[in-house]
Short mmCIF file of C-alpha atoms in Angstrom, two decimals:
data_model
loop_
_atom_site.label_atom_id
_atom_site.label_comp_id
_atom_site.label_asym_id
_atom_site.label_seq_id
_atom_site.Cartn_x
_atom_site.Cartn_y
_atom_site.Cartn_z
CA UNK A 1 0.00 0.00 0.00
CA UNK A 2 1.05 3.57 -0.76
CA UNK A 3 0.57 6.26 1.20
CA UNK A 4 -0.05 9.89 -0.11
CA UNK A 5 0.32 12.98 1.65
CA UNK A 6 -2.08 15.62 -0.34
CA UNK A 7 -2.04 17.87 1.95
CA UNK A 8 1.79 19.34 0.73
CA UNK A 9 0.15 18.86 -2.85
CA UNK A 10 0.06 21.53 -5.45
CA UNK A 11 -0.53 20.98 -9.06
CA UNK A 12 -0.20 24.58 -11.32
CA UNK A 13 0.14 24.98 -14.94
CA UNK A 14 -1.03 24.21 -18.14
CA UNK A 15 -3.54 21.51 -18.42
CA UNK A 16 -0.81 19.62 -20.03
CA UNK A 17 1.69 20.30 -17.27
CA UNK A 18 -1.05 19.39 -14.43
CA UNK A 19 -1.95 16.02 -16.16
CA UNK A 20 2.16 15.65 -16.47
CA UNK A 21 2.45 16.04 -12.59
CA UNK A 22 -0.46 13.72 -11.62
CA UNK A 23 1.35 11.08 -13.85
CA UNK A 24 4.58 11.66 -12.04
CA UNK A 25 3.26 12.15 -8.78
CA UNK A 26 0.61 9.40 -8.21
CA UNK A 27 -0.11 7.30 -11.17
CA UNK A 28 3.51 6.20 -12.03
CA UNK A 29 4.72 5.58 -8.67
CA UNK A 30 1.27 3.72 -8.25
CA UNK A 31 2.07 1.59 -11.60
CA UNK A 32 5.96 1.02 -10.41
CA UNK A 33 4.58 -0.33 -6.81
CA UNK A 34 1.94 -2.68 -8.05
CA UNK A 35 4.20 -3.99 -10.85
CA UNK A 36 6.45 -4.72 -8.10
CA UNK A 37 3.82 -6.62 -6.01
CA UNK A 38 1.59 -7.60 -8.25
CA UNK A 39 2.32 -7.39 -12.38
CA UNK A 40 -1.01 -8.63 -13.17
CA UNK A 41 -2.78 -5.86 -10.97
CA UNK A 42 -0.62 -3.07 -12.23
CA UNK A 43 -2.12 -4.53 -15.56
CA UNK A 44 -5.66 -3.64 -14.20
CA UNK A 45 -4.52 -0.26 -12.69
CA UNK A 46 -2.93 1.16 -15.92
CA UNK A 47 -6.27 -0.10 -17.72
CA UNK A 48 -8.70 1.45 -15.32
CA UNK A 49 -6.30 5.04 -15.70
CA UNK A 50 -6.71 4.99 -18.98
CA UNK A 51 -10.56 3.96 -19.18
CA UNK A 52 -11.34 6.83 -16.85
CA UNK A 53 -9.59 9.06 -18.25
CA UNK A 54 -11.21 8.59 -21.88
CA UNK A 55 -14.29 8.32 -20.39
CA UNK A 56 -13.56 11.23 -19.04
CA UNK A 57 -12.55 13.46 -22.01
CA UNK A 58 -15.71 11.94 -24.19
CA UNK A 59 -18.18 12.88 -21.71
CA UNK A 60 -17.06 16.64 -21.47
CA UNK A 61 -17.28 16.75 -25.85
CA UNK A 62 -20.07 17.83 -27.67
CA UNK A 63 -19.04 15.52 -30.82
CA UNK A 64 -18.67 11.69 -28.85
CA UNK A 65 -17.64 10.21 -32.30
CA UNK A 66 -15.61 13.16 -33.45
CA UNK A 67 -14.04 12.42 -29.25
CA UNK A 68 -13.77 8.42 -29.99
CA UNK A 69 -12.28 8.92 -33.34
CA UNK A 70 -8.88 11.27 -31.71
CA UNK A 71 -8.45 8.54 -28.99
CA UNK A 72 -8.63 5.81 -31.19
CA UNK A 73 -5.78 7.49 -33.43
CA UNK A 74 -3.68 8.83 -29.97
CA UNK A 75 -3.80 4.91 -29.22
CA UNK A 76 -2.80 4.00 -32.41
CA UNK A 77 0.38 6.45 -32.95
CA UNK A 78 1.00 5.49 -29.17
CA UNK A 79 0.79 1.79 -30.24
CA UNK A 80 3.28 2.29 -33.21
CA UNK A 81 5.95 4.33 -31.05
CA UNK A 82 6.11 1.45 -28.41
CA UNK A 83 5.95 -1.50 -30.75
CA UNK A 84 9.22 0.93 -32.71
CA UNK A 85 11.08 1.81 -29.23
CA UNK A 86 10.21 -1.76 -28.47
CA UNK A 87 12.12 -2.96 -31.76
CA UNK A 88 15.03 -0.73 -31.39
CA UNK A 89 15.53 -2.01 -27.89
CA UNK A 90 16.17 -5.61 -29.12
CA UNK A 91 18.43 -4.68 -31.75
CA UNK A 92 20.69 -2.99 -29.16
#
């Protein structure tokens, strides 16, 4: 179990930098410590993140399809990058 002080917490800047520092600060080390402990669960973490979070982001858009349709294609460049960092990893 990991325990977070919020209280000393304070996120500021863009929305991009504030999504950033989430990641850093409680999602990541969250991922590292179940993956640790329990692979499959960290599995099931990362999974719910990222389900929320879409859910999330299609909810607050007028256009749901136009919404679907830019996470489907962030997942799929996202996809492509890992599968190529992936690649040039074994090569090395």
């Amino acid at each position: 179990m990991i325990d977070l002080n919020l209280q000393a917490l304070k996120l500021e800047g863009t929305p991009e930098e504030i999504a950033e520092q989430i990641f850093q600060k409680f999602i990541g080390p969250m991922f590292d410590h179940l993956r640790k402990t329990d692979p499959e669960m960290a599995l099931r973490f990362g999974f719910c993140v990222a389900g929320n979070a879409n859910a999330c982001y299609m909810n607050s858009c007028s256009d749901v399809e136009k919404a679907r349709s830019l996470i489907c294609e962030s997942t799929n460049l996202m996809a492509a990058d890992i599968k190529s960092s992936r690649k040039k990893v074994k090569k090395s």
